[in-house]
PDB file of C-alpha atoms in Angstrom:
ATOM      1  CA  MET A  26     104.400  92.460  90.025  1.00 94.00           C
ATOM      2  CA  GLU A  27     104.536  88.695  89.518  1.00 97.00           C
ATOM      3  CA  ILE A  28     107.026  86.665  91.575  1.00 97.00           C
ATOM      4  CA  SER A  29     107.900  83.053  90.824  1.00 96.00           C
ATOM      5  CA  ILE A  30     110.584  80.596  91.912  1.00 93.00           C
ATOM      6  CA  ASN A  31     111.949  78.260  89.300  1.00 87.00           C
ATOM      7  CA  LYS A  32     113.737  76.097  91.878  1.00 84.00           C
ATOM      8  CA  HIS A  33     115.770  76.568  95.047  1.00 86.00           C
ATOM      9  CA  SER A  34     116.797  80.268  94.987  1.00 89.00           C
ATOM     10  CA  SER A  35     116.140  80.859  91.295  1.00 95.00           C
ATOM     11  CA  ILE A  36     113.733  83.797  91.395  1.00 97.00           C
ATOM     12  CA  LYS A  37     111.915  85.593  88.585  1.00 97.00           C
ATOM     13  CA  ILE A  38     110.053  88.871  89.023  1.00 98.00           C
ATOM     14  CA  LYS A  39     107.991  90.172  86.136  1.00 97.00           C
ATOM     15  CA  SER A  40     106.831  93.781  86.100  1.00 96.00           C
ATOM     16  CA  ASN A  41     107.554  96.376  83.441  1.00 94.00           C
ATOM     17  CA  LYS A  42     111.018  94.744  83.590  1.00 96.00           C
ATOM     18  CA  THR A  43     111.768  91.020  83.749  1.00 98.00           C
ATOM     19  CA  ILE A  44     114.255  90.393  86.539  1.00 98.00           C
ATOM     20  CA  TYR A  45     116.032  87.201  87.561  1.00 98.00           C
ATOM     21  CA  PHE A  46     117.981  86.414  90.698  1.00 98.00           C
ATOM     22  CA  ASP A  47     120.431  83.477  90.676  1.00 97.00           C
ATOM     23  CA  PRO A  48     118.977  81.627  87.649  1.00 97.00           C
ATOM     24  CA  PHE A  49     119.408  77.865  88.127  1.00 94.00           C
ATOM     25  CA  GLU A  50     117.980  74.807  86.361  1.00 91.00           C
ATOM     26  CA  ILE A  51     116.000  76.896  83.886  1.00 93.00           C
ATOM     27  CA  SER A  52     113.987  74.435  81.799  1.00 88.00           C
ATOM     28  CA  VAL A  53     112.889  76.672  78.902  1.00 90.00           C
ATOM     29  CA  GLU A  54     114.983  79.061  76.831  1.00 93.00           C
ATOM     30  CA  CYS A  55     113.081  82.351  76.909  1.00 94.00           C
ATOM     31  CA  HIS A  56     115.737  85.076  76.505  1.00 97.00           C
ATOM     32  CA  ASP A  57     113.569  87.628  78.306  1.00 97.00           C
ATOM     33  CA  ALA A  58     115.853  88.914  81.083  1.00 97.00           C
ATOM     34  CA  ASP A  59     116.174  92.677  81.370  1.00 98.00           C
ATOM     35  CA  LEU A  60     118.306  92.293  84.509  1.00 98.00           C
ATOM     36  CA  ILE A  61     120.063  89.311  86.064  1.00 98.00           C
ATOM     37  CA  PHE A  62     121.216  89.641  89.679  1.00 98.00           C
ATOM     38  CA  ILE A  63     123.771  87.177  91.063  1.00 98.00           C
ATOM     39  CA  THR A  64     124.259  86.967  94.831  1.00 98.00           C
ATOM     40  CA  HIS A  65     127.462  84.859  94.873  1.00 97.00           C
ATOM     41  CA  ASP A  66     129.509  82.340  92.935  1.00 96.00           C
ATOM     42  CA  HIS A  67     128.296  78.958  94.244  1.00 94.00           C
ATOM     43  CA  PHE A  68     127.049  76.594  91.500  1.00 91.00           C
ATOM     44  CA  ASP A  69     123.403  76.762  92.583  1.00 92.00           C
ATOM     45  CA  HIS A  70     123.389  80.551  92.312  1.00 95.00           C
ATOM     46  CA  PHE A  71     125.788  81.270  89.440  1.00 96.00           C
ATOM     47  CA  SER A  72     125.199  79.048  86.409  1.00 96.00           C
ATOM     48  CA  ILE A  73     126.464  80.263  83.029  1.00 95.00           C
ATOM     49  CA  GLU A  74     124.446  77.506  81.350  1.00 96.00           C
ATOM     50  CA  ASP A  75     121.226  78.894  82.803  1.00 96.00           C
ATOM     51  CA  ILE A  76     122.165  82.522  82.251  1.00 96.00           C
ATOM     52  CA  LYS A  77     122.527  81.754  78.535  1.00 95.00           C
ATOM     53  CA  LYS A  78     118.915  80.511  78.457  1.00 97.00           C
ATOM     54  CA  ILE A  79     117.464  83.819  79.661  1.00 97.00           C
ATOM     55  CA  GLU A  80     119.906  86.515  78.524  1.00 96.00           C
ATOM     56  CA  LYS A  81     119.303  88.754  75.518  1.00 95.00           C
ATOM     57  CA  GLU A  82     121.388  91.310  73.696  1.00 94.00           C
ATOM     58  CA  ASP A  83     120.772  94.160  76.144  1.00 95.00           C
ATOM     59  CA  THR A  84     120.516  92.246  79.438  1.00 96.00           C
ATOM     60  CA  VAL A  85     122.153  94.000  82.391  1.00 97.00           C
ATOM     61  CA  TYR A  86     124.079  91.709  84.767  1.00 97.00           C
ATOM     62  CA  VAL A  87     124.586  92.673  88.421  1.00 97.00           C
ATOM     63  CA  ILE A  88     127.280  90.834  90.360  1.00 97.00           C
ATOM     64  CA  PRO A  89     129.324  91.155  93.561  1.00 97.00           C
ATOM     65  CA  ASP A  90     132.753  92.702  93.262  1.00 94.00           C
ATOM     66  CA  ASN A  91     134.378  89.348  94.115  1.00 92.00           C
ATOM     67  CA  MET A  92     132.961  87.853  90.883  1.00 93.00           C
ATOM     68  CA  TYR A  93     134.418  90.402  88.453  1.00 87.00           C
ATOM     69  CA  ASN A  94     136.778  87.878  86.863  1.00 85.00           C
ATOM     70  CA  LEU A  95     133.957  85.365  86.343  1.00 87.00           C
ATOM     71  CA  LEU A  96     131.541  87.540  84.387  1.00 79.00           C
ATOM     72  CA  GLY A  97     132.945  90.600  82.680  1.00 69.00           C
ATOM     73  CA  GLY A  98     131.594  92.833  79.929  1.00 75.00           C
ATOM     74  CA  GLU A  99     130.111  96.214  79.127  1.00 80.00           C
ATOM     75  CA  ASN A 100     126.653  95.310  80.467  1.00 93.00           C
ATOM     76  CA  VAL A 101     127.991  94.070  83.811  1.00 95.00           C
ATOM     77  CA  VAL A 102     127.468  96.186  86.933  1.00 96.00           C
ATOM     78  CA  VAL A 103     129.784  95.310  89.826  1.00 96.00           C
ATOM     79  CA  LEU A 104     128.604  96.192  93.338  1.00 97.00           C
ATOM     80  CA  CYS A 105     129.947  95.922  96.877  1.00 97.00           C
ATOM     81  CA  PRO A 106     127.933  95.526 100.082  1.00 97.00           C
ATOM     82  CA  ASN A 107     126.016  98.599 101.284  1.00 97.00           C
ATOM     83  CA  GLU A 108     125.895 100.373  97.930  1.00 98.00           C
ATOM     84  CA  LYS A 109     122.958 102.188  96.338  1.00 98.00           C
ATOM     85  CA  THR A 110     122.408 102.710  92.629  1.00 98.00           C
ATOM     86  CA  ASN A 111     119.713 103.000  89.964  1.00 97.00           C
ATOM     87  CA  LEU A 112     119.575 100.422  87.185  1.00 96.00           C
ATOM     88  CA  GLU A 113     117.103 100.504  84.315  1.00 93.00           C
ATOM     89  CA  GLY A 114     114.953 102.890  86.358  1.00 94.00           C
ATOM     90  CA  LEU A 115     114.982 100.663  89.448  1.00 97.00           C
ATOM     91  CA  ASP A 116     116.458 101.706  92.784  1.00 98.00           C
ATOM     92  CA  VAL A 117     118.862  99.009  93.987  1.00 98.00           C
ATOM     93  CA  ARG A 118     120.531  98.624  97.360  1.00 98.00           C
ATOM     94  CA  THR A 119     122.971  95.881  98.336  1.00 98.00           C
ATOM     95  CA  ILE A 120     122.992  94.126 101.710  1.00 97.00           C
ATOM     96  CA  PRO A 121     125.835  91.905 103.011  1.00 98.00           C
ATOM     97  CA  ALA A 122     124.946  88.194 102.846  1.00 98.00           C
ATOM     98  CA  TYR A 123     126.971  85.944 105.128  1.00 97.00           C
ATOM     99  CA  ASN A 124     127.081  83.285 107.819  1.00 95.00           C
ATOM    100  CA  ASN A 125     127.651  84.184 111.451  1.00 93.00           C
ATOM    101  CA  THR A 126     129.532  81.038 112.494  1.00 88.00           C
ATOM    102  CA  LYS A 127     129.375  78.642 109.525  1.00 90.00           C
ATOM    103  CA  LYS A 128     132.252  78.573 107.037  1.00 91.00           C
ATOM    104  CA  PHE A 129     130.317  78.593 103.766  1.00 93.00           C
ATOM    105  CA  HIS A 130     129.759  82.342 103.307  1.00 94.00           C
ATOM    106  CA  PRO A 131     132.255  84.487 105.254  1.00 94.00           C
ATOM    107  CA  LYS A 132     131.354  88.146 105.615  1.00 95.00           C
ATOM    108  CA  ASP A 133     134.677  89.379 104.270  1.00 93.00           C
ATOM    109  CA  LYS A 134     134.052  87.727 100.881  1.00 95.00           C
ATOM    110  CA  GLY A 135     131.479  90.377 100.022  1.00 96.00           C
ATOM    111  CA  ASN A 136     128.520  88.261  98.881  1.00 97.00           C
ATOM    112  CA  LEU A 137     125.323  90.199  98.322  1.00 98.00           C
ATOM    113  CA  GLY A 138     121.652  90.354  99.059  1.00 98.00           C
ATOM    114  CA  TYR A 139     119.616  92.897  97.115  1.00 98.00           C
ATOM    115  CA  ILE A 140     116.773  95.301  97.828  1.00 98.00           C
ATOM    116  CA  VAL A 141     115.099  96.383  94.585  1.00 98.00           C
ATOM    117  CA  THR A 142     112.200  98.829  94.444  1.00 98.00           C
ATOM    118  CA  ILE A 143     109.587  97.523  92.003  1.00 97.00           C
ATOM    119  CA  GLU A 144     106.175  99.167  91.573  1.00 95.00           C
ATOM    120  CA  ASN A 145     106.874 101.245  94.691  1.00 96.00           C
ATOM    121  CA  GLN A 146     107.478  98.107  96.748  1.00 98.00           C
ATOM    122  CA  THR A 147     110.846  97.211  98.267  1.00 98.00           C
ATOM    123  CA  VAL A 148     111.756  93.597  97.522  1.00 98.00           C
ATOM    124  CA  TYR A 149     114.548  91.984  99.554  1.00 98.00           C
ATOM    125  CA  VAL A 150     116.311  88.941  98.098  1.00 98.00           C
ATOM    126  CA  ALA A 151     118.563  87.726 100.893  1.00 98.00           C
ATOM    127  CA  GLY A 152     120.893  85.402  98.988  1.00 96.00           C
ATOM    128  CA  ASP A 153     122.711  82.846 101.125  1.00 96.00           C
ATOM    129  CA  SER A 154     122.651  84.456 104.538  1.00 97.00           C
ATOM    130  CA  ASP A 155     122.009  83.849 108.186  1.00 96.00           C
ATOM    131  CA  MET A 156     120.006  86.209 110.352  1.00 96.00           C
ATOM    132  CA  THR A 157     122.534  89.004 110.859  1.00 97.00           C
ATOM    133  CA  GLU A 158     122.848  92.447 112.343  1.00 96.00           C
ATOM    134  CA  ASP A 159     122.615  93.789 108.786  1.00 97.00           C
ATOM    135  CA  ASN A 160     119.287  92.242 107.793  1.00 97.00           C
ATOM    136  CA  LEU A 161     117.636  92.471 111.231  1.00 96.00           C
ATOM    137  CA  SER A 162     117.337  96.237 110.790  1.00 95.00           C
ATOM    138  CA  LEU A 163     115.691  96.173 107.362  1.00 97.00           C
ATOM    139  CA  LYS A 164     112.297  97.651 106.539  1.00 97.00           C
ATOM    140  CA  VAL A 165     110.952  96.088 103.333  1.00 98.00           C
ATOM    141  CA  ASP A 166     107.617  95.189 101.769  1.00 98.00           C
ATOM    142  CA  VAL A 167     108.560  91.760 100.384  1.00 98.00           C
ATOM    143  CA  ALA A 168     111.239  89.402 101.736  1.00 98.00           C
ATOM    144  CA  LEU A 169     112.554  86.312  99.953  1.00 98.00           C
ATOM    145  CA  ILE A 170     114.431  84.451 102.671  1.00 98.00           C
ATOM    146  CA  PRO A 171     116.401  81.161 102.693  1.00 97.00           C
ATOM    147  CA  VAL A 172     114.988  78.641 105.157  1.00 97.00           C
ATOM    148  CA  GLY A 173     116.750  75.348 104.427  1.00 92.00           C
ATOM    149  CA  GLY A 174     119.540  75.495 106.998  1.00 87.00           C
ATOM    150  CA  ARG A 175     123.073  74.064 106.622  1.00 87.00           C
ATOM    151  CA  TYR A 176     124.369  76.803 104.287  1.00 92.00           C
ATOM    152  CA  THR A 177     121.965  79.502 105.506  1.00 95.00           C
ATOM    153  CA  MET A 178     119.535  80.194 108.320  1.00 96.00           C
ATOM    154  CA  ASN A 179     117.007  77.430 108.987  1.00 96.00           C
ATOM    155  CA  PHE A 180     113.235  77.866 108.983  1.00 97.00           C
ATOM    156  CA  GLU A 181     113.111  78.766 112.695  1.00 97.00           C
ATOM    157  CA  GLU A 182     115.760  81.474 112.333  1.00 97.00           C
ATOM    158  CA  ALA A 183     114.155  82.725 109.120  1.00 98.00           C
ATOM    159  CA  ALA A 184     110.782  83.047 110.855  1.00 98.00           C
ATOM    160  CA  LYS A 185     112.405  84.992 113.668  1.00 98.00           C
ATOM    161  CA  LEU A 186     113.950  87.372 111.137  1.00 98.00           C
ATOM    162  CA  VAL A 187     110.664  87.883 109.309  1.00 98.00           C
ATOM    163  CA  ASN A 188     108.741  88.413 112.543  1.00 98.00           C
ATOM    164  CA  THR A 189     111.298  91.082 113.459  1.00 98.00           C
ATOM    165  CA  ILE A 190     111.431  93.033 110.197  1.00 98.00           C
ATOM    166  CA  LYS A 191     107.691  92.564 109.467  1.00 98.00           C
ATOM    167  CA  PRO A 192     107.392  92.642 105.672  1.00 98.00           C
ATOM    168  CA  LYS A 193     103.932  92.554 104.153  1.00 98.00           C
ATOM    169  CA  LEU A 194     104.843  89.384 102.257  1.00 98.00           C
ATOM    170  CA  ALA A 195     107.446  86.686 103.018  1.00 98.00           C
ATOM    171  CA  ILE A 196     108.504  84.004 100.534  1.00 98.00           C
ATOM    172  CA  PRO A 197     110.773  81.151 101.660  1.00 97.00           C
ATOM    173  CA  THR A 198     113.594  80.015  99.347  1.00 97.00           C
ATOM    174  CA  HIS A 199     116.604  77.681  99.359  1.00 93.00           C
ATOM    175  CA  TYR A 200     114.956  74.463 100.465  1.00 92.00           C
ATOM    176  CA  GLY A 201     113.690  71.197  99.067  1.00 82.00           C
ATOM    177  CA  SER A 202     116.501  70.341  96.632  1.00 81.00           C
ATOM    178  CA  VAL A 203     120.109  71.448  97.109  1.00 79.00           C
ATOM    179  CA  ALA A 204     119.530  72.170 100.787  1.00 79.00           C
ATOM    180  CA  GLY A 205     116.773  71.638 103.310  1.00 73.00           C
ATOM    181  CA  ASN A 206     113.642  69.506 103.187  1.00 84.00           C
ATOM    182  CA  LYS A 207     110.424  70.009 101.240  1.00 90.00           C
ATOM    183  CA  GLU A 208     108.602  70.614 104.546  1.00 93.00           C
ATOM    184  CA  ASP A 209     110.759  73.615 105.471  1.00 94.00           C
ATOM    185  CA  GLY A 210     108.535  76.103 103.669  1.00 95.00           C
ATOM    186  CA  GLN A 211     105.411  75.048 105.543  1.00 96.00           C
ATOM    187  CA  ASN A 212     107.327  74.854 108.828  1.00 97.00           C
ATOM    188  CA  PHE A 213     108.496  78.422 108.239  1.00 97.00           C
ATOM    189  CA  LYS A 214     104.956  79.568 107.456  1.00 97.00           C
ATOM    190  CA  ASP A 215     103.629  78.002 110.652  1.00 98.00           C
ATOM    191  CA  LEU A 216     106.041  80.095 112.747  1.00 98.00           C
ATOM    192  CA  VAL A 217     105.504  83.439 111.011  1.00 98.00           C
ATOM    193  CA  ASN A 218     103.110  85.900 112.644  1.00 98.00           C
ATOM    194  CA  LYS A 219      99.646  85.637 111.134  1.00 97.00           C
ATOM    195  CA  ASP A 220      99.538  89.296 110.121  1.00 97.00           C
ATOM    196  CA  ILE A 221     102.366  88.636 107.627  1.00 98.00           C
ATOM    197  CA  GLU A 222     101.371  86.926 104.382  1.00 98.00           C
ATOM    198  CA  VAL A 223     103.519  83.903 103.538  1.00 98.00           C
ATOM    199  CA  ARG A 224     103.498  82.591  99.987  1.00 97.00           C
ATOM    200  CA  LEU A 225     104.958  79.132  99.212  1.00 97.00           C
ATOM    201  CA  LEU A 226     106.231  79.146  95.622  1.00 96.00           C
ATOM    202  CA  ILE A 227     108.497  76.088  95.624  1.00 90.00           C
ATOM    203  CA  GLU A 228     106.487  73.083  94.568  1.00 76.00           C
ATOM    204  CA  GLY A 229     106.737  70.105  96.922  1.00 58.00           C
TER     205      GLY A 229
END
């Protein structure tokens, strides 16, 4: 399993399937996406222009229920928080993604984080979320967590979450461009327990 971050929260995972989460500022048209997961409708997470660069004829799109009118079609799977399904042979579970006190991502909107099982490893992509009662109870192998603050948890809160749920690998996202500073990834890494691997994939 190969994980890369194009920019911000634009994640690509390549295994026997090629999977994208929130494609944004894609520089090369590759049309290789087997699945595209969208966490919510903000411009830096849902970009039709970038989706068109990676989609192919049989791409499966996975979106929150609140986005049904924005991306419809026969290959679109609409999910609500706390659902489980199997897509293209992959087990998928949705987790609510929301702010506790900030106004940007209210819980009742139904934005999503995803847990996808790839090569027998559970991969959590948090989307735009704070540390919440929903993600504090997770048990996953890999966690891709926003650390930039303002719209999501900051690097201190993200480190606290990761130190609580104890994945084998933590990858910080959502910093250095649209939100947060380029130092947030390293600051997050410095606070994470040393028995948890932290991989910085956003270039400074």
